[in-house]
CSV table of C-alpha atoms in Angstrom, one decimal:
chain,number,residue,atom,x,y,z
A,1,MET,CA,-12.1,33.5,8.3
A,2,SER,CA,-14.9,31.6,7.6
A,3,LYS,CA,-15.2,27.9,8.6
A,4,ASP,CA,-15.3,27.0,4.9
A,5,ALA,CA,-12.0,28.8,4.2
A,6,ASP,CA,-10.2,27.4,7.1
A,7,VAL,CA,-11.3,23.7,5.7
A,8,MET,CA,-9.8,24.7,2.5
A,9,THR,CA,-6.4,26.1,3.5
A,10,LEU,CA,-6.1,23.2,5.7
A,11,TYR,CA,-7.2,20.8,2.6
A,12,SER,CA,-4.6,22.5,0.3
A,13,PHE,CA,-1.6,22.3,2.8
A,14,THR,CA,-2.4,18.6,3.3
A,15,MET,CA,-2.1,18.0,-0.2
A,16,THR,CA,0.6,19.9,-0.7
A,17,VAL,CA,2.6,18.3,1.8
A,18,LEU,CA,1.7,14.9,0.3
A,19,THR,CA,2.2,15.8,-3.3
A,20,PHE,CA,5.8,16.9,-2.0
A,21,LEU,CA,6.6,13.7,-0.1
A,22,LEU,CA,4.9,11.0,-2.5
A,23,GLY,CA,5.2,12.8,-5.5
A,24,GLU,CA,3.0,13.1,-8.4
A,25,LEU,CA,-0.1,10.8,-7.9
A,26,GLU,CA,0.2,8.4,-11.2
A,27,GLN,CA,-1.5,5.6,-12.3
A,28,MET,CA,0.5,3.0,-10.2
A,29,MET,CA,0.0,5.0,-6.9
A,30,TYR,CA,-3.7,5.1,-7.4
A,31,VAL,CA,-3.4,1.2,-7.9
A,32,LEU,CA,-1.6,0.8,-4.6
A,33,PHE,CA,-3.9,2.6,-2.7
A,34,ALA,CA,-6.9,0.3,-4.1
A,35,LEU,CA,-4.6,-2.6,-3.3
A,36,MET,CA,-4.0,-1.1,0.4
A,37,VAL,CA,-7.8,-0.8,0.9
A,38,ILE,CA,-8.5,-4.2,-0.5
A,39,GLU,CA,-5.9,-5.4,1.3
A,40,PHE,CA,-7.3,-4.5,4.7
A,41,ILE,CA,-10.8,-5.5,4.0
A,42,SER,CA,-9.8,-8.9,3.2
A,43,PHE,CA,-7.3,-8.8,6.3
A,44,ALA,CA,-10.2,-7.9,8.2
A,45,ILE,CA,-12.8,-10.4,6.8
A,46,SER,CA,-10.2,-13.5,7.4
A,47,LYS,CA,-9.4,-12.2,10.6
A,48,SER,CA,-13.3,-12.4,11.2
A,49,ILE,CA,-13.7,-15.8,9.7
A,50,ASN,CA,-10.8,-17.0,11.7
A,51,GLY,CA,-10.7,-16.5,15.0
A,52,GLY,CA,-12.0,-12.6,15.8
A,53,LEU,CA,-10.5,-9.4,14.7
A,54,SER,CA,-9.3,-7.0,17.3
A,55,LEU,CA,-8.8,-3.2,17.6
A,56,ARG,CA,-5.2,-4.2,18.4
A,57,ASP,CA,-5.3,-6.4,15.0
A,58,ILE,CA,-6.9,-3.0,13.0
A,59,SER,CA,-4.2,-0.6,14.5
A,60,ILE,CA,-1.4,-3.0,13.6
A,61,GLU,CA,-2.3,-3.3,10.0
A,62,ILE,CA,-3.3,0.6,10.0
A,63,SER,CA,0.1,1.3,11.1
A,64,LYS,CA,1.6,-1.0,8.2
A,65,LYS,CA,-0.2,1.0,5.6
A,66,ALA,CA,1.3,3.8,6.9
A,67,LEU,CA,4.8,2.3,6.7
A,68,ILE,CA,4.3,1.6,3.1
A,69,LEU,CA,3.3,5.1,2.4
A,70,ILE,CA,6.6,6.4,4.4
A,71,MET,CA,8.8,3.9,2.3
A,72,VAL,CA,7.3,5.5,-0.8
A,73,ALA,CA,7.8,9.0,0.5
A,74,VAL,CA,11.5,8.1,1.4
A,75,ALA,CA,11.8,6.6,-2.4
A,76,ASN,CA,10.4,9.8,-3.7
A,77,LEU,CA,12.8,12.0,-1.9
A,78,LEU,CA,15.8,9.5,-2.6
A,79,ASP,CA,14.5,10.5,-6.4
A,80,LYS,CA,15.3,13.9,-5.6
A,81,VAL,CA,18.5,14.1,-4.0
A,82,ILE,CA,20.1,11.3,-6.1
A,83,PRO,CA,19.1,11.7,-9.7
A,84,MET,CA,19.4,8.3,-11.4
A,85,GLY,CA,18.5,6.8,-14.9
A,86,PHE,CA,15.1,5.2,-13.2
A,87,SER,CA,12.9,6.0,-10.7
A,88,ILE,CA,13.6,4.4,-7.2
A,89,LYS,CA,9.8,5.5,-6.3
A,90,ASP,CA,8.4,3.8,-9.0
A,91,PHE,CA,10.1,0.4,-8.2
A,92,THR,CA,9.3,0.9,-4.5
A,93,ILE,CA,5.7,1.2,-5.8
A,94,ILE,CA,5.7,-1.8,-7.9
A,95,PHE,CA,7.4,-3.8,-4.9
A,96,TYR,CA,4.5,-2.8,-2.5
A,97,ILE,CA,1.7,-3.7,-5.0
A,98,PHE,CA,3.2,-7.1,-5.5
A,99,TYR,CA,3.1,-7.1,-1.6
A,100,GLU,CA,0.0,-6.2,-1.3
A,101,MET,CA,-1.7,-8.7,-4.1
A,102,LEU,CA,0.6,-11.3,-2.1
A,103,TYR,CA,-1.2,-10.9,1.1
A,104,ILE,CA,-4.7,-10.4,-0.5
A,105,ILE,CA,-3.9,-13.8,-1.8
A,106,THR,CA,-2.6,-15.0,1.7
A,107,HIS,CA,-6.0,-13.8,3.2
A,108,VAL,CA,-8.6,-15.5,0.8
A,109,SER,CA,-6.6,-18.5,1.1
A,110,SER,CA,-6.5,-18.8,4.9
A,111,SER,CA,-10.5,-17.8,4.3
A,112,GLY,CA,-10.9,-21.2,3.0
A,113,LEU,CA,-11.6,-20.0,-0.8
A,114,PRO,CA,-9.6,-21.9,-3.3
A,115,VAL,CA,-7.1,-20.0,-4.8
A,116,PRO,CA,-6.4,-21.0,-8.9
A,117,GLN,CA,-3.1,-22.4,-9.1
A,118,PHE,CA,-1.9,-20.0,-12.0
A,119,VAL,CA,-2.2,-17.4,-9.3
A,120,LYS,CA,-0.4,-19.1,-6.4
A,121,ASP,CA,1.9,-20.0,-9.3
A,122,ALA,CA,2.5,-16.4,-10.6
A,123,LEU,CA,2.7,-15.1,-6.9
A,124,ASP,CA,5.3,-17.9,-6.1
A,125,LEU,CA,7.9,-16.6,-8.9
A,126,LEU,CA,7.3,-13.0,-7.9
A,127,LYS,CA,8.0,-13.9,-4.3
A,128,ASN,CA,11.1,-15.6,-5.3
A,129,LYS,CA,12.0,-12.8,-7.4
A,130,MET,CA,11.8,-10.2,-4.7
A,131,LYS,CA,13.7,-12.0,-2.3
A,132,LYS,CA,16.8,-11.7,-4.7
């Protein structure tokens, strides 16, 4: 087999496994991916401004992102095993979308930039609802 065929085979296999684990990549999943990237960048900038970014910090943050994807995969598999009238995966994705938004705002705030009060209020409301 040629090198191109090997790469395409590996790509196809990887995408098949990811689709099985994470389910169909819908709009909410793309939003979660985007927010994970934005949160990571805001984390790195905030750490750089406030005292230095270490390789350990980066590896911990990447590990957290991997754990979020693992939780989405578990929720997707639960949907397959326990059919309900709603999607556990969708609720899990929504939870982590709000989680990422909260941390983006936290990083922006800790970097010294002002955050609009209405954004803080909305996130406080969401934070309180997520605790319940």
